[in-house]
Amino acid sequence: WTTDVGTVDGLGLFTAQTSIGSGFVSAVNGSVAGIASITVIAGPLDHIIVTPNPATMGVGQTLLFAAIGYDIYNNQIIGLGFSWTTDAGMIANGLLTAQTTPGSGTVTATSGSVSSSAAVTILIGPITQIIVTPNPLTIAVGGSQQFLAVACDTYGNPIPGVTFDWTITIGTMDFFNVFYALTTPGTGMATASNGTIVGVAIITVVHGPIDHITITPDPVSIMVGSAQQFTAQAYDQYNN
């Protein structure tokens, strides 16, 4: 007995090789031979490999995962169907749509009782908006207010470590982002920018509390028994 796809003993007991392939078993007696064709196929499913693993992607992005099943000898099994599950977004036929918040999770492919997972890390997206607070702001003349700017991705996830360039149209701002209003009422903006991304807060500066009152006419001379119309005007400390 002889074979090219495994081993065969003197009694014709054939043991297949551990890799798939095609070959023969032959029995020879003298000058006469008989041949049987043999196809060695993959064994039952033993394990699954999911790729890519690990995977890194941005919030809301999509990434296609693949799963391949193997037998105990690492021979690929063709034609398997897989069910997909994830805790990092939504998945269908291996196509993962990441959740809209940063985090980590897994993508799992299952066939029968055999499962395998790939690790997924979801990252914050690029800056698409800057949120400036408070907005809007109404403040008295000469008053002060600290502003805060937060850079966010498309889904409103805050992005740490971002610096901003500030501009003010109706007052001044110090190194600590404290805004100091003008001493005259008006309307303007506080703007925080990073590259081409800009965030704006609307500022309304109003008069302060009453500081003094003027009466006109003053002085006045009036004849006894006559009438005079007086007008009173209230002003804040900056004469608004």
PDB file of C-alpha atoms in Angstrom:
ATOM      1  CA  TRP A   1       0.000   0.000   0.000  1.00  0.00           C
ATOM      2  CA  THR A   2       1.145   3.572  -0.799  1.00  0.00           C
ATOM      3  CA  THR A   3      -0.376   7.078  -0.630  1.00  0.00           C
ATOM      4  CA  ASP A   4       0.683  10.683  -1.228  1.00  0.00           C
ATOM      5  CA  VAL A   5      -1.895  12.368   1.052  1.00  0.00           C
ATOM      6  CA  GLY A   6      -1.262  10.704   4.395  1.00  0.00           C
ATOM      7  CA  THR A   7      -0.186   7.292   5.593  1.00  0.00           C
ATOM      8  CA  VAL A   8      -1.505   3.780   4.919  1.00  0.00           C
ATOM      9  CA  ASP A   9      -0.554   0.624   6.779  1.00  0.00           C
ATOM     10  CA  GLY A  10      -0.155  -2.899   5.516  1.00  0.00           C
ATOM     11  CA  LEU A  11      -3.802  -3.642   6.104  1.00  0.00           C
ATOM     12  CA  GLY A  12      -4.988  -0.665   4.044  1.00  0.00           C
ATOM     13  CA  LEU A  13      -5.857   1.585   6.988  1.00  0.00           C
ATOM     14  CA  PHE A  14      -5.412   5.113   5.633  1.00  0.00           C
ATOM     15  CA  THR A  15      -4.781   8.116   7.918  1.00  0.00           C
ATOM     16  CA  ALA A  16      -5.240  11.467   6.180  1.00  0.00           C
ATOM     17  CA  GLN A  17      -2.642  14.220   6.314  1.00  0.00           C
ATOM     18  CA  THR A  18      -3.443  17.300   8.388  1.00  0.00           C
ATOM     19  CA  SER A  19      -3.672  19.629   5.374  1.00  0.00           C
ATOM     20  CA  ILE A  20      -6.278  19.628   2.656  1.00  0.00           C
ATOM     21  CA  GLY A  21      -5.399  18.249  -0.766  1.00  0.00           C
ATOM     22  CA  SER A  22      -6.024  15.562  -3.379  1.00  0.00           C
ATOM     23  CA  GLY A  23      -4.110  12.386  -4.027  1.00  0.00           C
ATOM     24  CA  PHE A  24      -4.403   8.610  -4.156  1.00  0.00           C
ATOM     25  CA  VAL A  25      -4.062   5.338  -2.382  1.00  0.00           C
ATOM     26  CA  SER A  26      -2.615   2.492  -4.401  1.00  0.00           C
ATOM     27  CA  ALA A  27      -2.461  -1.236  -3.797  1.00  0.00           C
ATOM     28  CA  VAL A  28       0.210  -3.127  -5.713  1.00  0.00           C
ATOM     29  CA  ASN A  29       0.756  -6.845  -6.125  1.00  0.00           C
ATOM     30  CA  GLY A  30       3.625  -7.710  -8.357  1.00  0.00           C
ATOM     31  CA  SER A  31       3.140  -5.807 -11.573  1.00  0.00           C
ATOM     32  CA  VAL A  32      -0.568  -5.163 -11.010  1.00  0.00           C
ATOM     33  CA  ALA A  33      -1.772  -2.001  -9.240  1.00  0.00           C
ATOM     34  CA  GLY A  34      -5.102  -0.532  -8.157  1.00  0.00           C
ATOM     35  CA  ILE A  35      -5.617   3.158  -7.364  1.00  0.00           C
ATOM     36  CA  ALA A  36      -8.298   5.019  -5.380  1.00  0.00           C
ATOM     37  CA  SER A  37      -8.602   8.799  -5.573  1.00  0.00           C
ATOM     38  CA  ILE A  38      -8.720  10.689  -2.260  1.00  0.00           C
ATOM     39  CA  THR A  39      -9.719  14.276  -1.459  1.00  0.00           C
ATOM     40  CA  VAL A  40      -8.744  15.470   2.001  1.00  0.00           C
ATOM     41  CA  ILE A  41     -11.080  18.231   3.165  1.00  0.00           C
ATOM     42  CA  ALA A  42     -11.076  20.512   6.205  1.00  0.00           C
ATOM     43  CA  GLY A  43     -12.377  19.146   9.478  1.00  0.00           C
ATOM     44  CA  PRO A  44     -15.140  20.592  11.668  1.00  0.00           C
ATOM     45  CA  LEU A  45     -14.915  24.200  12.843  1.00  0.00           C
ATOM     46  CA  ASP A  46     -12.466  24.618  15.697  1.00  0.00           C
ATOM     47  CA  HIS A  47     -11.748  28.363  15.851  1.00  0.00           C
ATOM     48  CA  ILE A  48     -12.481  31.676  14.140  1.00  0.00           C
ATOM     49  CA  ILE A  49     -10.146  34.583  13.422  1.00  0.00           C
ATOM     50  CA  VAL A  50     -11.702  38.058  13.157  1.00  0.00           C
ATOM     51  CA  THR A  51      -9.763  40.855  11.427  1.00  0.00           C
ATOM     52  CA  PRO A  52      -8.719  43.593  11.853  1.00  0.00           C
ATOM     53  CA  ASN A  53      -7.770  42.957  15.470  1.00  0.00           C
ATOM     54  CA  PRO A  54      -7.252  45.252  17.249  1.00  0.00           C
ATOM     55  CA  ALA A  55      -9.095  47.976  15.344  1.00  0.00           C
ATOM     56  CA  THR A  56      -9.116  51.741  15.912  1.00  0.00           C
ATOM     57  CA  MET A  57     -11.721  54.037  14.355  1.00  0.00           C
ATOM     58  CA  GLY A  58     -13.379  57.401  14.860  1.00  0.00           C
ATOM     59  CA  VAL A  59     -16.835  57.991  16.305  1.00  0.00           C
ATOM     60  CA  GLY A  60     -19.574  57.371  13.751  1.00  0.00           C
ATOM     61  CA  GLN A  61     -17.166  55.890  11.201  1.00  0.00           C
ATOM     62  CA  THR A  62     -17.603  52.533   9.449  1.00  0.00           C
ATOM     63  CA  LEU A  63     -15.167  49.638   9.226  1.00  0.00           C
ATOM     64  CA  LEU A  64     -15.576  46.245   7.551  1.00  0.00           C
ATOM     65  CA  PHE A  65     -14.575  43.199   9.604  1.00  0.00           C
ATOM     66  CA  ALA A  66     -13.909  39.738   8.202  1.00  0.00           C
ATOM     67  CA  ALA A  67     -14.152  36.320   9.833  1.00  0.00           C
ATOM     68  CA  ILE A  68     -12.510  33.067   8.718  1.00  0.00           C
ATOM     69  CA  GLY A  69     -13.149  29.682  10.283  1.00  0.00           C
ATOM     70  CA  TYR A  70     -10.484  27.008  10.700  1.00  0.00           C
ATOM     71  CA  ASP A  71     -10.369  23.374  11.751  1.00  0.00           C
ATOM     72  CA  ILE A  72      -8.088  22.057  14.487  1.00  0.00           C
ATOM     73  CA  TYR A  73      -5.179  21.908  12.023  1.00  0.00           C
ATOM     74  CA  ASN A  74      -5.665  25.531  10.855  1.00  0.00           C
ATOM     75  CA  ASN A  75      -7.172  24.572   7.521  1.00  0.00           C
ATOM     76  CA  GLN A  76      -9.541  27.258   6.283  1.00  0.00           C
ATOM     77  CA  ILE A  77     -13.175  26.210   6.085  1.00  0.00           C
ATOM     78  CA  ILE A  78     -14.964  27.603   3.056  1.00  0.00           C
ATOM     79  CA  GLY A  79     -18.626  28.590   2.983  1.00  0.00           C
ATOM     80  CA  LEU A  80     -19.235  29.319   6.648  1.00  0.00           C
ATOM     81  CA  GLY A  81     -21.888  31.831   7.645  1.00  0.00           C
ATOM     82  CA  PHE A  82     -21.368  34.094  10.651  1.00  0.00           C
ATOM     83  CA  SER A  83     -23.626  36.067  12.946  1.00  0.00           C
ATOM     84  CA  TRP A  84     -22.159  39.389  14.119  1.00  0.00           C
ATOM     85  CA  THR A  85     -22.595  41.222  17.416  1.00  0.00           C
ATOM     86  CA  THR A  86     -20.932  44.265  18.972  1.00  0.00           C
ATOM     87  CA  ASP A  87     -21.093  46.544  21.981  1.00  0.00           C
ATOM     88  CA  ALA A  88     -19.334  49.394  20.161  1.00  0.00           C
ATOM     89  CA  GLY A  89     -22.055  50.524  17.757  1.00  0.00           C
ATOM     90  CA  MET A  90     -24.148  48.707  15.145  1.00  0.00           C
ATOM     91  CA  ILE A  91     -22.986  45.894  12.871  1.00  0.00           C
ATOM     92  CA  ALA A  92     -24.459  44.100   9.866  1.00  0.00           C
ATOM     93  CA  ASN A  93     -22.639  41.529   7.735  1.00  0.00           C
ATOM     94  CA  GLY A  94     -19.371  42.542   9.365  1.00  0.00           C
ATOM     95  CA  LEU A  95     -19.745  46.266   8.644  1.00  0.00           C
ATOM     96  CA  LEU A  96     -19.437  48.145  11.926  1.00  0.00           C
ATOM     97  CA  THR A  97     -20.835  51.640  12.327  1.00  0.00           C
ATOM     98  CA  ALA A  98     -19.113  52.968  15.426  1.00  0.00           C
ATOM     99  CA  GLN A  99     -21.015  54.507  18.304  1.00  0.00           C
ATOM    100  CA  THR A 100     -21.009  58.304  18.513  1.00  0.00           C
ATOM    101  CA  THR A 101     -19.180  58.443  21.838  1.00  0.00           C
ATOM    102  CA  PRO A 102     -15.531  57.477  22.408  1.00  0.00           C
ATOM    103  CA  GLY A 103     -14.831  54.203  24.173  1.00  0.00           C
ATOM    104  CA  SER A 104     -13.833  50.597  23.607  1.00  0.00           C
ATOM    105  CA  GLY A 105     -15.598  47.334  22.909  1.00  0.00           C
ATOM    106  CA  THR A 106     -15.558  44.182  20.823  1.00  0.00           C
ATOM    107  CA  VAL A 107     -16.822  42.828  17.527  1.00  0.00           C
ATOM    108  CA  THR A 108     -17.781  39.139  17.700  1.00  0.00           C
ATOM    109  CA  ALA A 109     -18.343  36.621  14.906  1.00  0.00           C
ATOM    110  CA  THR A 110     -20.190  33.394  15.736  1.00  0.00           C
ATOM    111  CA  SER A 111     -20.799  30.201  13.790  1.00  0.00           C
ATOM    112  CA  GLY A 112     -22.665  27.499  15.637  1.00  0.00           C
ATOM    113  CA  SER A 113     -21.129  27.190  19.086  1.00  0.00           C
ATOM    114  CA  VAL A 114     -17.797  28.781  18.101  1.00  0.00           C
ATOM    115  CA  SER A 115     -17.141  32.521  18.577  1.00  0.00           C
ATOM    116  CA  SER A 116     -14.232  34.902  18.307  1.00  0.00           C
ATOM    117  CA  SER A 117     -13.861  38.640  18.979  1.00  0.00           C
ATOM    118  CA  ALA A 118     -11.760  41.590  17.859  1.00  0.00           C
ATOM    119  CA  ALA A 119     -11.006  44.537  20.152  1.00  0.00           C
ATOM    120  CA  VAL A 120     -12.259  47.940  18.985  1.00  0.00           C
ATOM    121  CA  THR A 121     -11.232  51.390  20.212  1.00  0.00           C
ATOM    122  CA  ILE A 122     -13.498  54.325  19.310  1.00  0.00           C
ATOM    123  CA  LEU A 123     -11.713  57.698  19.215  1.00  0.00           C
ATOM    124  CA  ILE A 124     -13.035  61.261  19.376  1.00  0.00           C
ATOM    125  CA  GLY A 125     -13.407  62.811  15.931  1.00  0.00           C
ATOM    126  CA  PRO A 126     -11.725  65.990  14.616  1.00  0.00           C
ATOM    127  CA  ILE A 127     -12.833  69.464  15.708  1.00  0.00           C
ATOM    128  CA  THR A 128     -15.987  70.554  13.912  1.00  0.00           C
ATOM    129  CA  GLN A 129     -17.395  73.071  16.390  1.00  0.00           C
ATOM    130  CA  ILE A 130     -16.398  75.321  19.265  1.00  0.00           C
ATOM    131  CA  ILE A 131     -18.920  76.086  21.992  1.00  0.00           C
ATOM    132  CA  VAL A 132     -18.427  79.361  23.870  1.00  0.00           C
ATOM    133  CA  THR A 133     -20.225  79.955  27.180  1.00  0.00           C
ATOM    134  CA  PRO A 134     -22.009  81.878  28.492  1.00  0.00           C
ATOM    135  CA  ASN A 135     -23.938  82.592  25.309  1.00  0.00           C
ATOM    136  CA  PRO A 136     -25.695  84.956  25.059  1.00  0.00           C
ATOM    137  CA  LEU A 137     -24.303  87.219  27.776  1.00  0.00           C
ATOM    138  CA  THR A 138     -26.002  90.332  29.121  1.00  0.00           C
ATOM    139  CA  ILE A 139     -23.707  92.343  31.345  1.00  0.00           C
ATOM    140  CA  ALA A 140     -23.685  95.819  32.910  1.00  0.00           C
ATOM    141  CA  VAL A 141     -21.191  98.444  31.719  1.00  0.00           C
ATOM    142  CA  GLY A 142     -17.798  97.991  33.332  1.00  0.00           C
ATOM    143  CA  GLY A 143     -18.660  94.476  34.488  1.00  0.00           C
ATOM    144  CA  SER A 144     -16.570  91.345  34.056  1.00  0.00           C
ATOM    145  CA  GLN A 145     -17.297  87.718  33.087  1.00  0.00           C
ATOM    146  CA  GLN A 146     -15.072  84.710  32.468  1.00  0.00           C
ATOM    147  CA  PHE A 147     -15.694  82.893  29.191  1.00  0.00           C
ATOM    148  CA  LEU A 148     -15.155  79.198  28.521  1.00  0.00           C
ATOM    149  CA  ALA A 149     -14.562  77.557  25.134  1.00  0.00           C
ATOM    150  CA  VAL A 150     -14.857  73.836  24.448  1.00  0.00           C
ATOM    151  CA  ALA A 151     -13.869  72.156  21.173  1.00  0.00           C
ATOM    152  CA  CYS A 152     -16.155  69.316  20.090  1.00  0.00           C
ATOM    153  CA  ASP A 153     -16.401  66.793  17.284  1.00  0.00           C
ATOM    154  CA  THR A 154     -19.456  66.350  15.068  1.00  0.00           C
ATOM    155  CA  TYR A 155     -21.276  64.444  17.787  1.00  0.00           C
ATOM    156  CA  GLY A 156     -20.589  66.967  20.558  1.00  0.00           C
ATOM    157  CA  ASN A 157     -17.818  64.994  22.260  1.00  0.00           C
ATOM    158  CA  PRO A 158     -15.436  67.410  24.051  1.00  0.00           C
ATOM    159  CA  ILE A 159     -11.863  67.347  22.751  1.00  0.00           C
ATOM    160  CA  PRO A 160      -9.285  67.967  25.497  1.00  0.00           C
ATOM    161  CA  GLY A 161      -6.084  69.942  25.119  1.00  0.00           C
ATOM    162  CA  VAL A 162      -7.274  72.390  22.452  1.00  0.00           C
ATOM    163  CA  THR A 163      -6.059  75.999  22.600  1.00  0.00           C
ATOM    164  CA  PHE A 164      -7.998  78.997  21.315  1.00  0.00           C
ATOM    165  CA  ASP A 165      -7.408  82.455  19.910  1.00  0.00           C
ATOM    166  CA  TRP A 166      -9.854  84.979  21.414  1.00  0.00           C
ATOM    167  CA  THR A 167     -11.191  88.207  19.952  1.00  0.00           C
ATOM    168  CA  ILE A 168     -13.567  90.687  21.596  1.00  0.00           C
ATOM    169  CA  THR A 169     -15.508  93.441  19.812  1.00  0.00           C
ATOM    170  CA  ILE A 170     -17.068  95.209  22.790  1.00  0.00           C
ATOM    171  CA  GLY A 171     -14.466  95.208  25.548  1.00  0.00           C
ATOM    172  CA  THR A 172     -11.235  93.492  26.501  1.00  0.00           C
ATOM    173  CA  MET A 173     -10.173  90.036  27.688  1.00  0.00           C
ATOM    174  CA  ASP A 174      -7.260  89.048  29.898  1.00  0.00           C
ATOM    175  CA  PHE A 175      -5.001  85.972  29.898  1.00  0.00           C
ATOM    176  CA  PHE A 176      -7.536  84.040  31.978  1.00  0.00           C
ATOM    177  CA  ASN A 177     -10.373  84.629  29.467  1.00  0.00           C
ATOM    178  CA  VAL A 178     -12.019  87.185  31.753  1.00  0.00           C
ATOM    179  CA  PHE A 179     -14.022  89.685  29.707  1.00  0.00           C
ATOM    180  CA  TYR A 180     -14.241  93.331  30.790  1.00  0.00           C
ATOM    181  CA  ALA A 181     -17.159  95.258  29.341  1.00  0.00           C
ATOM    182  CA  LEU A 182     -16.964  98.746  27.895  1.00  0.00           C
ATOM    183  CA  THR A 183     -18.391 101.640  29.902  1.00  0.00           C
ATOM    184  CA  THR A 184     -20.976 102.381  27.235  1.00  0.00           C
ATOM    185  CA  PRO A 185     -23.894 100.114  26.285  1.00  0.00           C
ATOM    186  CA  GLY A 186     -23.783  98.171  23.027  1.00  0.00           C
ATOM    187  CA  THR A 187     -23.778  94.766  21.362  1.00  0.00           C
ATOM    188  CA  GLY A 188     -20.788  92.689  20.265  1.00  0.00           C
ATOM    189  CA  MET A 189     -19.188  89.266  20.247  1.00  0.00           C
ATOM    190  CA  ALA A 190     -16.638  87.081  21.987  1.00  0.00           C
ATOM    191  CA  THR A 191     -15.004  84.744  19.451  1.00  0.00           C
ATOM    192  CA  ALA A 192     -12.847  81.675  20.134  1.00  0.00           C
ATOM    193  CA  SER A 193     -11.100  80.081  17.160  1.00  0.00           C
ATOM    194  CA  ASN A 194      -8.817  77.162  16.397  1.00  0.00           C
ATOM    195  CA  GLY A 195      -7.652  77.098  12.816  1.00  0.00           C
ATOM    196  CA  THR A 196     -10.707  77.549  10.622  1.00  0.00           C
ATOM    197  CA  ILE A 197     -13.188  76.516  13.340  1.00  0.00           C
ATOM    198  CA  VAL A 198     -14.855  79.412  15.153  1.00  0.00           C
ATOM    199  CA  GLY A 199     -17.211  79.678  18.104  1.00  0.00           C
ATOM    200  CA  VAL A 200     -19.124  82.867  18.954  1.00  0.00           C
ATOM    201  CA  ALA A 201     -20.963  84.237  21.978  1.00  0.00           C
ATOM    202  CA  ILE A 202     -23.226  87.291  21.646  1.00  0.00           C
ATOM    203  CA  ILE A 203     -22.630  90.016  24.246  1.00  0.00           C
ATOM    204  CA  THR A 204     -25.067  92.757  25.188  1.00  0.00           C
ATOM    205  CA  VAL A 205     -23.686  95.508  27.412  1.00  0.00           C
ATOM    206  CA  VAL A 206     -26.447  97.407  29.237  1.00  0.00           C
ATOM    207  CA  HIS A 207     -26.403 100.440  31.550  1.00  0.00           C
ATOM    208  CA  GLY A 208     -25.581  99.947  35.192  1.00  0.00           C
ATOM    209  CA  PRO A 209     -27.753 100.700  38.234  1.00  0.00           C
ATOM    210  CA  ILE A 210     -28.873 104.268  38.935  1.00  0.00           C
ATOM    211  CA  ASP A 211     -25.990 106.307  40.278  1.00  0.00           C
ATOM    212  CA  HIS A 212     -27.296 109.856  40.012  1.00  0.00           C
ATOM    213  CA  ILE A 213     -30.221 111.897  38.685  1.00  0.00           C
ATOM    214  CA  THR A 214     -30.201 115.230  36.895  1.00  0.00           C
ATOM    215  CA  ILE A 215     -33.158 117.634  36.800  1.00  0.00           C
ATOM    216  CA  THR A 216     -33.666 120.174  34.066  1.00  0.00           C
ATOM    217  CA  PRO A 217     -33.992 123.075  33.778  1.00  0.00           C
ATOM    218  CA  ASP A 218     -31.483 123.864  36.469  1.00  0.00           C
ATOM    219  CA  PRO A 219     -31.227 126.531  37.659  1.00  0.00           C
ATOM    220  CA  VAL A 220     -34.600 128.115  36.979  1.00  0.00           C
ATOM    221  CA  SER A 221     -36.191 131.436  37.907  1.00  0.00           C
ATOM    222  CA  ILE A 222     -39.970 131.458  37.946  1.00  0.00           C
ATOM    223  CA  MET A 223     -42.542 134.079  38.699  1.00  0.00           C
ATOM    224  CA  VAL A 224     -44.793 133.517  41.684  1.00  0.00           C
ATOM    225  CA  GLY A 225     -47.919 131.558  40.794  1.00  0.00           C
ATOM    226  CA  SER A 226     -46.445 130.373  37.455  1.00  0.00           C
ATOM    227  CA  ALA A 227     -45.925 126.766  36.305  1.00  0.00           C
ATOM    228  CA  GLN A 228     -42.738 125.051  35.108  1.00  0.00           C
ATOM    229  CA  GLN A 229     -42.293 121.605  33.624  1.00  0.00           C
ATOM    230  CA  PHE A 230     -39.275 119.761  35.033  1.00  0.00           C
ATOM    231  CA  THR A 231     -37.584 116.666  33.567  1.00  0.00           C
ATOM    232  CA  ALA A 232     -35.598 114.091  35.537  1.00  0.00           C
ATOM    233  CA  GLN A 233     -33.029 111.755  33.955  1.00  0.00           C
ATOM    234  CA  ALA A 234     -31.348 108.847  35.721  1.00  0.00           C
ATOM    235  CA  TYR A 235     -27.716 107.887  34.942  1.00  0.00           C
ATOM    236  CA  ASP A 236     -25.410 105.092  35.931  1.00  0.00           C
ATOM    237  CA  GLN A 237     -21.916 105.739  37.280  1.00  0.00           C
ATOM    238  CA  TYR A 238     -20.565 106.096  33.705  1.00  0.00           C
ATOM    239  CA  ASN A 239     -23.166 108.721  32.785  1.00  0.00           C
ATOM    240  CA  ASN A 240     -25.176 106.414  30.571  1.00  0.00           C
TER     241      ASN A 240
END
